[in-house]
Amino acid sequence: MTIDVDSLRDEFPVLRQEVYGRRLIYLDNAATTQKPSAVIDAIRHYYEYDNANVHRGVHALSERATAGYERAREKLRDLINAASVREIVFTRGTTEAINLVASSWGDANVRAGDEILISEMEHHSDIVPWQLLCERRGARLVVAPISDRGELLVEEFKARLSERTRLVGIVHLSNSLGTINPVAGIVALAHDAGAKVLVDGAQALAHLAVDVRALGADFYVSSAHKMYGPTGIGFLYAKSPLLEDMPPYQGGGDMISHVTFEKTLYNETPFKFEAGTPNIAGAIGYGAAVDWLNAKGVQTLAQHEQRLLAYASQRAEACNDLRVIGTAANKATVLSFILDGIHAHDLGTILDREGIAIRAGHHCTMPVMQHFRVPATARASFAAYNTFDEIDVLFDSLDKAREVFR
Amino acid sequence: MFDLRDLYQQVIVDHNKSPRNFGKLAGADRVAEGYNPLCGDRLKVYLRIGSDDSIEDVSFEGEGCAISMASASLMTEAIKGQPIDRFTDLLRDFQHMVTSDLAETPDERRMGKLAVLAGVREFPSRIKCATLCWHTMKAAVEGDRAVAKTE
Ligand SMILES: Cc1ncc(COP(=O)(O)O)c(C=O)c1O
């Protein structure tokens, strides 16, 4: 199946604009994707017709809001093939989901002398919560290095796995390199060593079909806003037995079943981990994004994105003043690069004035920048609505930067 | 209509390519480090204060975008040999210039070559690139060894 990109673009109102008199070329999808009308309309409809608090009203609106919120949970369960909706906890996003695991599961299971093993290509949100945990518990953070192509060195990873390893944190699709990690294999190795695995799926779900049971992941986390959904909502998937045993993360309303001043009984999972009024509109928008992805077919969208990436990589190769950072054999959606003599930040500004939105910086993966000994990279990241023509404009516009700095 | 050359004036491009007063300063008595967490730019400034409270010598090193490199280079040129009070005045004037209303023409008599950096006003996300070196120099002048940040 192929997609009709023109009609797909029509579904994204934001793409219809010009910036600085040029048509907008949005290539910062790894930071956040744009939203189709279906998602925007679902949120609007919720506020116009169904707005009420969830899980606590007997009136019609509250019942509709609750049903919409819980339907979204079911859609996510289905998307990642979790065994039960009780394994899906809504969070503010990937970052909060990882912090939830590090605090709740981590404090209960990690002891002095234990180790948390992560890769060198993790996002700061899959580094810092573990550092904090290690500080609290007297545990050690161990890092598995990557190759100069930006691939995990599996032998090095194995060498760092031991009976001390409590948990492995691994990114599914790297936001700064585009690398797709062999997650199922990593999980098998970790399980053999007796460690649990958290997979950072922030970038993955918009570009890959994910089956958490096939992967064997103990925890899988993601954010709606990187998969055509709204900001401020994401989820934690955790295998039921793990989640059942985990202590609450935050206390408050909704997460309890009975409260006296002497003792509080907690609500069942997943509600035990959703204290306070949640982001109801966000969840409903998230559900609409999942519907949208399913209707288009993630694989179909991904095929188009792969062609874009291949084309962009080919154009990059033709420039002798350009170095691509991240050349893994198995990669998706991300082209990170540096241009000789031109700092990524300057390039970002110059492209911006051509209407092209890219990201320039360390992409919240400073250790990756340190590995490649660059202060920053320019990053073009593709989504389903991008076109070959846009890639041509991007590469032609590099000449503008070369001209300025000649 | 906006022109990229408003930001990347030739002077800036030149100073980026061959920054003045670049490298460690032998016999420096003040050092400060600056860091812009947004883009990862790092800067170190070295300073030697003379007996008459003037900036006897100054240098910087680091890596960053053209704006931050050129700004640091131009700053060292502007303050070398000047009394510390003059640095304080220039810092204030520079900050004013890069955050002032676009309608305001920079005071070239006061700012000298530094006026070329007035172009960053059009680029709110780039103002910090131009001011990083000034914040860092302020920390050095005040003898503060902590890392200066742009925020
Ligand atoms: C790989 C990866 N992990 C984690 C995150 C954090 O996601 P969020 O900011 O939505 O919590 C991001 C997004 O920046 C990411 O790309």
XYZ file of C-alpha atoms and ligand atoms in Angstrom:
573
model
C 0.000 0.000 0.000
C 1.147 3.520 -0.703
C -0.167 6.706 0.772
C -1.502 9.767 -0.960
C 0.672 12.364 0.729
C -1.253 15.335 -0.673
C -4.513 14.247 0.858
C -2.744 13.240 4.053
C -1.291 16.750 4.308
C -4.772 18.204 3.991
C -5.600 16.580 7.299
C -3.000 18.742 9.075
C -4.228 22.344 9.347
C -0.897 23.634 10.661
C 0.878 22.672 7.447
C -1.169 25.124 5.412
C 0.749 28.137 6.637
C 3.671 30.176 5.464
C 6.495 31.365 7.703
C 8.573 34.353 6.636
C 6.728 34.242 3.346
C 7.781 30.649 2.584
C 5.623 27.593 2.829
C 6.261 25.793 6.081
C 8.454 22.713 5.818
C 8.184 20.947 9.125
C 11.075 18.563 9.735
C 11.160 18.589 13.524
C 8.905 15.600 14.022
C 11.140 13.861 16.533
C 10.595 16.835 18.838
C 6.851 16.672 18.319
C 4.617 15.750 15.395
C 1.815 17.917 14.072
C -1.792 16.933 14.800
C -4.426 15.826 12.278
C -7.904 17.373 12.365
C -9.268 14.113 13.740
C -7.282 14.674 16.945
C -7.987 18.392 17.183
C -11.707 17.743 16.593
C -11.869 15.007 19.233
C -10.455 17.370 21.854
C -12.749 20.158 20.747
C -15.760 17.840 20.805
C -14.885 16.674 24.286
C -14.794 20.218 25.636
C -17.913 21.265 23.748
C -20.101 18.303 24.723
C -18.660 15.909 27.283
C -16.464 17.866 29.685
C -16.791 16.499 33.220
C -14.582 14.830 35.789
C -13.979 11.114 35.428
C -14.652 8.169 37.720
C -16.669 10.208 40.188
C -19.871 11.511 38.679
C -23.243 9.891 38.308
C -24.397 12.344 35.682
C -24.454 11.880 31.917
C -21.458 14.070 31.142
C -19.249 12.376 33.694
C -20.235 8.999 32.340
C -19.399 10.089 28.807
C -16.081 11.599 29.889
C -15.197 8.443 31.826
C -16.151 6.238 28.886
C -14.027 8.315 26.499
C -11.070 8.264 28.868
C -11.282 4.507 29.378
C -11.821 3.854 25.674
C -8.530 5.601 25.029
C -6.857 3.249 27.479
C -8.287 0.278 25.596
C -7.070 1.707 22.278
C -3.554 1.929 23.652
C -3.763 -1.588 25.035
C -4.772 -2.794 21.612
C -2.091 -0.736 19.830
C 0.770 -2.302 21.779
C -0.986 -5.644 22.360
C -0.874 -5.511 26.159
C -2.699 -8.325 27.918
C -5.027 -6.077 29.898
C -6.124 -2.432 30.140
C -5.077 -2.640 33.769
C -1.494 -2.590 32.528
C -1.845 0.855 30.950
C -1.252 3.834 33.262
C -1.783 7.318 31.867
C 1.058 9.717 32.632
C 2.106 13.174 31.466
C 4.393 11.497 28.982
C 7.494 9.364 28.643
C 9.457 11.369 31.175
C 6.858 11.007 33.891
C 6.406 7.315 33.121
C 10.131 6.641 33.586
C 10.190 8.676 36.779
C 7.202 6.698 38.021
C 9.053 3.408 37.483
C 12.305 4.738 38.966
C 10.514 5.994 42.083
C 7.918 3.331 42.675
C 9.462 0.134 41.343
C 13.019 1.381 41.803
C 12.781 2.362 45.459
C 11.082 -0.934 46.272
C 13.468 -3.180 44.333
C 16.869 -1.568 43.966
C 19.375 -1.852 46.792
C 22.914 -0.768 47.561
C 25.339 -2.504 45.219
C 22.708 -3.161 42.553
C 23.135 -1.862 39.023
C 20.973 -0.183 36.418
C 22.250 -0.740 32.890
C 21.438 1.731 30.119
C 22.877 2.457 26.680
C 25.047 5.384 25.656
C 22.307 6.600 23.309
C 19.601 7.163 25.937
C 17.621 10.381 26.125
C 18.232 12.392 29.308
C 14.835 11.212 30.533
C 16.149 7.637 30.515
C 19.360 8.665 32.299
C 18.577 11.185 35.012
C 15.729 9.328 36.800
C 18.103 6.329 37.147
C 20.904 8.541 38.424
C 18.534 9.911 41.045
C 17.453 6.382 41.957
C 21.062 5.219 42.203
C 21.880 8.138 44.490
C 18.929 7.341 46.732
C 19.679 3.621 46.910
C 23.457 3.511 46.689
C 23.211 1.652 43.394
C 25.375 2.104 40.310
C 24.488 3.312 36.827
C 26.310 1.303 34.168
C 26.481 2.371 30.536
C 26.774 0.117 27.483
C 28.677 1.911 24.703
C 27.664 2.395 21.075
C 29.674 2.083 17.872
C 30.646 4.974 15.628
C 27.660 4.091 13.469
C 25.425 4.658 16.459
C 24.577 1.017 17.137
C 24.544 -0.637 20.524
C 27.628 -2.834 20.959
C 25.812 -5.992 21.982
C 28.925 -7.810 23.220
C 29.764 -4.826 25.415
C 26.199 -4.796 26.629
C 26.390 -8.501 27.514
C 29.667 -7.958 29.313
C 27.982 -5.401 31.566
C 24.983 -7.569 32.419
C 25.326 -9.502 35.647
C 23.385 -10.772 38.621
C 23.767 -7.264 40.033
C 21.768 -5.766 37.157
C 18.268 -4.999 38.398
C 17.002 -3.152 35.355
C 17.962 -2.378 31.774
C 16.774 0.891 30.231
C 16.893 0.958 26.446
C 15.533 3.329 23.838
C 13.510 1.645 21.095
C 14.148 4.271 18.408
C 16.857 6.813 19.156
C 15.766 10.432 18.759
C 19.225 11.760 17.936
C 20.577 8.922 15.762
C 17.501 7.210 14.377
C 18.864 3.823 15.454
C 16.280 1.079 15.994
C 17.555 -1.129 18.784
C 17.119 -4.927 18.708
C 14.831 -4.758 21.708
C 13.547 -8.344 21.736
C 17.113 -9.666 21.851
C 18.103 -7.214 24.566
C 15.095 -8.231 26.644
C 15.973 -11.924 26.290
C 19.552 -11.274 27.422
C 18.409 -9.146 30.338
C 15.840 -11.706 31.455
C 18.474 -14.430 31.362
C 20.468 -12.302 33.783
C 17.398 -11.801 35.966
C 16.964 -8.107 35.138
C 13.793 -6.257 34.213
C 13.680 -4.097 31.082
C 12.198 -0.661 30.494
C 11.849 0.282 26.836
C 11.707 3.998 26.002
C 9.223 4.027 23.136
C 8.855 7.821 22.896
C 9.868 7.844 19.225
C 8.790 4.356 18.281
C 5.026 4.211 18.117
C 4.598 6.661 15.244
C 7.057 4.710 13.106
C 7.039 1.059 14.182
C 4.422 -1.572 14.892
C 4.992 -2.502 18.528
C 3.879 -5.644 20.334
C 5.007 -5.446 23.949
C 4.340 -9.127 24.541
C 6.395 -10.170 21.535
C 9.195 -7.880 22.756
C 8.849 -9.252 26.256
C 9.348 -5.772 27.759
C 8.497 -5.409 31.437
C 7.891 -1.683 31.079
C 7.161 0.257 27.886
C 6.652 4.020 27.900
C 5.658 6.621 25.316
C 4.246 10.096 24.672
C 1.173 11.006 22.618
C 2.684 14.157 21.170
C 5.294 12.276 19.162
C 2.623 10.128 17.518
C 0.169 12.742 16.199
C -1.533 13.168 19.590
C -1.631 16.065 22.053
C 1.052 17.150 24.532
C 0.734 16.429 28.227
C -0.288 12.790 27.961
C 1.531 9.501 27.580
C 1.519 6.110 29.190
C 3.343 3.507 31.169
C 2.776 -0.112 30.246
C 3.878 -2.527 32.958
C 3.278 -6.248 33.236
C 0.457 -6.854 35.693
C 2.364 -8.710 38.422
C 4.950 -5.907 38.530
C 2.372 -3.174 38.622
C 0.335 -4.926 41.327
C 3.369 -5.016 43.596
C 4.493 -1.462 43.008
C 3.736 1.108 45.716
C 1.853 4.277 44.700
C 3.818 7.056 43.013
C 1.730 10.030 44.084
C -1.083 10.237 46.622
C -4.427 11.967 46.187
C -7.870 11.512 44.777
C -8.773 8.708 42.372
C -5.898 6.483 43.504
C -7.612 5.369 46.725
C -10.405 3.015 47.605
C -10.813 4.034 51.235
C -9.271 6.768 53.348
C -9.219 7.304 57.090
C -6.596 9.253 58.954
C -5.199 5.990 60.254
C -4.935 4.092 57.010
C -5.637 4.383 53.318
C -6.523 1.528 51.026
C -5.363 2.043 47.484
C -7.414 1.696 44.381
C -6.655 -1.164 42.020
C -4.238 -0.790 39.117
C -3.971 1.252 36.981
C -5.919 3.832 39.012
C -3.555 3.439 41.950
C -1.020 5.321 39.807
C -3.314 8.045 38.522
C -3.692 10.424 41.454
C -5.770 13.527 40.906
C -7.879 14.655 37.965
C -6.069 13.350 34.907
C -5.588 14.941 31.498
C -8.970 13.748 30.235
C -9.027 15.767 27.022
C -5.483 14.642 26.366
C -6.378 10.982 26.761
C -9.333 11.382 24.425
C -7.118 13.156 21.901
C -4.599 10.340 22.339
C -7.309 7.793 21.559
C -8.141 9.725 18.387
C -4.459 9.707 17.402
C -4.305 5.935 17.832
C -7.448 5.573 15.696
C -5.851 7.797 13.076
C -2.624 5.765 13.072
C -4.562 2.514 12.790
C -6.693 3.841 9.962
C -3.598 4.831 7.973
C -1.572 1.831 9.050
C 1.719 2.472 10.859
C 3.522 0.146 8.442
C 2.206 2.038 5.436
C 3.252 5.370 6.901
C 6.619 3.914 7.878
C 7.269 2.713 4.326
C 6.850 6.239 3.033
C 9.100 7.593 5.786
C 11.758 5.008 4.953
C 11.797 6.198 1.362
C 12.131 9.789 2.555
C 15.009 8.835 4.832
C 16.743 6.895 2.066
C 16.386 9.829 -0.315
C 17.613 12.335 2.267
C 20.561 10.107 3.156
C 21.452 9.832 -0.502
C 21.375 13.608 -0.927
C 23.455 13.955 2.245
C 26.040 11.562 0.870
C 26.436 13.730 -2.212
C 27.623 16.690 -0.080
C 31.320 16.490 0.691
C 31.074 19.054 3.504
C 28.403 17.099 5.372
C 28.791 14.333 7.926
C 25.835 12.208 8.973
C 25.783 11.313 12.669
C 24.040 7.978 13.102
C 24.393 5.483 10.267
C 22.962 2.342 11.849
C 21.919 -0.425 9.475
C 18.475 -0.431 11.052
C 17.252 3.118 11.438
C 14.202 5.286 10.895
C 12.987 8.847 10.513
C 16.055 10.745 11.736
C 18.845 12.412 9.748
C 21.305 14.026 12.149
C 24.229 15.834 10.546
C 26.882 18.501 10.780
C 28.119 20.817 8.053
C 31.810 21.730 7.923
C 32.466 25.159 9.375
C 28.839 25.898 10.173
C 27.477 25.384 13.654
C 24.129 23.569 13.788
C 22.572 26.484 15.627
C 23.437 28.903 12.816
C 22.184 26.437 10.262
C 18.912 26.137 12.184
C 18.419 29.903 12.097
C 19.221 30.183 8.405
C 16.900 27.313 7.457
C 14.178 28.783 9.641
C 14.157 31.883 7.463
C 13.588 29.577 4.495
C 10.494 28.242 6.247
C 12.232 25.008 7.258
C 11.887 23.810 10.836
C 14.689 21.518 11.973
C 16.207 20.961 15.382
C 19.710 22.121 16.221
C 21.337 21.098 19.457
C 22.104 18.077 21.585
C 18.581 16.655 21.387
C 18.614 15.834 25.108
C 21.273 13.212 24.392
C 24.456 14.965 25.494
C 26.371 11.673 25.901
C 25.710 10.947 22.208
C 27.217 14.335 21.300
C 30.198 13.501 23.522
C 30.614 10.146 21.773
C 30.788 11.803 18.365
C 32.807 14.764 19.729
C 30.421 17.347 18.371
C 28.772 20.123 20.396
C 25.518 19.806 18.504
C 23.961 18.409 15.359
C 21.323 19.599 12.951
C 18.489 17.107 12.809
C 15.819 16.645 10.187
C 13.214 14.123 11.295
C 10.436 12.909 9.060
C 6.772 12.136 9.520
C 4.176 10.657 7.209
C 3.214 14.048 5.742
C 6.682 15.001 4.545
C 7.547 14.959 0.846
C 10.535 14.390 -1.407
C 10.146 17.946 -2.585
C 10.611 19.191 0.980
C 13.857 17.259 1.226
C 15.046 18.890 -1.986
C 14.278 22.321 -0.550
C 16.162 21.400 2.615
C 19.299 20.389 0.745
C 19.104 23.260 -1.716
C 18.804 25.641 1.226
C 22.081 24.420 2.692
C 23.653 26.544 -0.035
C 22.222 29.634 1.656
C 24.180 28.754 4.769
C 27.310 27.994 2.773
C 26.973 31.372 1.081
C 26.678 33.255 4.371
C 29.727 31.564 5.819
C 31.850 31.430 2.712
C 12.040 42.569 4.284
C 14.393 40.799 6.599
C 17.804 39.817 5.320
C 19.955 37.104 6.848
C 22.835 39.536 6.545
C 21.203 41.613 9.292
C 22.239 38.822 11.604
C 25.271 37.397 9.864
C 27.048 40.608 8.975
C 30.476 40.184 7.427
C 32.150 41.332 10.638
C 30.451 38.497 12.498
C 31.383 35.929 9.893
C 35.000 37.138 9.995
C 35.261 37.069 13.766
C 33.729 33.610 13.784
C 36.325 32.394 11.308
C 39.266 34.013 13.010
C 38.359 34.961 16.544
C 40.606 37.553 18.235
C 42.150 36.948 21.650
C 41.424 33.259 21.338
C 43.137 30.719 23.589
C 44.426 30.476 27.132
C 45.886 33.615 28.688
C 49.241 33.193 30.370
C 49.238 34.751 33.800
C 45.468 35.152 33.994
C 44.256 35.958 37.489
C 40.571 35.403 36.817
C 38.879 32.606 34.914
C 35.191 31.947 34.425
C 33.205 29.403 32.484
C 29.937 30.022 30.724
C 27.456 27.526 29.482
C 24.298 27.731 27.420
C 22.188 24.678 28.263
C 19.930 25.258 25.264
C 22.577 24.600 22.630
C 25.455 23.228 24.637
C 27.779 26.136 23.891
C 30.707 26.366 26.270
C 32.945 29.317 26.815
C 35.883 30.062 29.081
C 37.204 33.560 29.605
C 40.575 34.554 31.045
C 41.331 37.884 32.556
C 44.282 39.776 33.983
C 43.448 42.820 36.047
C 46.048 45.546 36.191
C 47.119 47.455 39.291
C 45.021 50.421 38.131
C 41.860 48.255 38.068
C 41.858 48.032 34.331
C 41.472 44.962 32.157
C 45.103 44.519 31.257
C 44.573 41.450 29.117
C 41.734 39.166 28.201
C 41.120 36.043 26.136
C 38.540 33.328 25.594
C 38.230 29.809 24.321
C 35.389 27.445 23.632
C 33.122 26.309 20.898
C 29.770 27.532 19.814
C 27.738 29.058 17.047
C 28.941 31.982 14.958
C 27.014 34.465 17.055
C 28.522 33.345 20.341
C 32.049 33.096 18.897
C 31.893 36.488 17.200
C 30.298 38.128 20.200
C 33.063 36.859 22.483
C 35.750 37.915 20.045
C 34.272 41.412 19.640
C 33.812 41.732 23.377
C 37.457 40.972 24.116
C 38.510 43.591 21.572
C 36.181 46.146 23.076
C 37.243 45.723 26.696
C 40.948 45.020 26.443
C 42.852 47.812 28.143
C 39.673 49.409 29.469
C 38.922 50.275 33.096
C 36.628 47.752 34.802
C 33.978 50.461 35.157
C 33.925 50.792 31.399
C 33.221 47.044 31.120
C 30.275 47.409 33.468
C 28.871 50.255 31.376
C 29.364 48.337 28.146
C 27.706 45.262 29.589
C 24.653 47.330 30.459
C 24.602 49.029 27.058
C 25.082 45.727 25.251
C 22.246 44.091 27.119
C 20.053 47.023 26.330
C 20.980 46.920 22.667
C 20.210 43.238 22.124
C 16.871 43.391 23.905
C 15.707 46.815 22.744
C 12.835 47.508 20.408
C 13.593 46.908 16.749
C 12.709 50.513 15.974
C 15.574 51.758 18.101
C 18.801 52.261 16.144
C 21.834 51.054 18.035
C 24.078 53.809 19.328
C 27.113 53.158 17.167
C 29.167 55.873 18.811
C 28.837 54.163 22.165
C 28.855 50.571 20.976
C 31.464 50.775 18.239
C 31.849 47.479 16.389
C 29.602 45.740 18.902
C 26.683 47.376 17.117
C 26.820 44.648 14.471
C 25.259 42.312 17.020
C 22.059 44.376 17.220
C 20.705 42.026 14.544
C 20.012 39.323 17.120
C 16.971 41.309 18.282
C 15.141 39.817 15.342
C 15.986 36.324 16.552
C 14.756 35.902 20.131
C 16.178 32.386 20.400
C 19.633 33.704 19.535
C 19.942 36.596 21.995
C 21.464 34.283 24.587
C 24.179 33.281 22.137
C 25.277 36.915 21.999
C 25.075 37.536 25.745
C 26.742 34.347 27.009
C 30.250 35.819 26.841
C 29.160 38.972 28.628
C 27.606 37.023 31.503
C 30.731 34.920 31.697
C 33.008 37.961 31.687
C 30.916 39.536 34.427
C 31.466 36.419 36.537
C 35.212 36.647 35.868
C 35.372 40.349 36.658
C 33.513 39.791 39.893
C 35.892 36.962 40.705
C 33.042 34.507 40.756
C 34.332 31.086 39.783
C 30.953 29.494 39.411
C 29.787 28.545 35.936
C 27.813 31.379 34.368
C 24.631 30.403 32.610
C 22.471 32.175 30.156
C 19.389 31.554 32.240
C 13.826 8.883 22.925
C 13.081 9.832 23.802
N 12.855 9.521 25.084
C 12.176 10.331 25.899
C 11.675 11.536 25.477
C 10.928 12.388 26.437
O 9.598 12.497 26.058
P 8.636 13.548 26.742
O 9.346 14.866 26.695
O 7.419 13.523 25.907
O 8.399 13.100 28.145
C 11.894 11.912 24.151
C 11.403 13.206 23.638
O 12.005 14.223 23.671
C 12.604 11.047 23.293
O 12.837 11.379 22.030
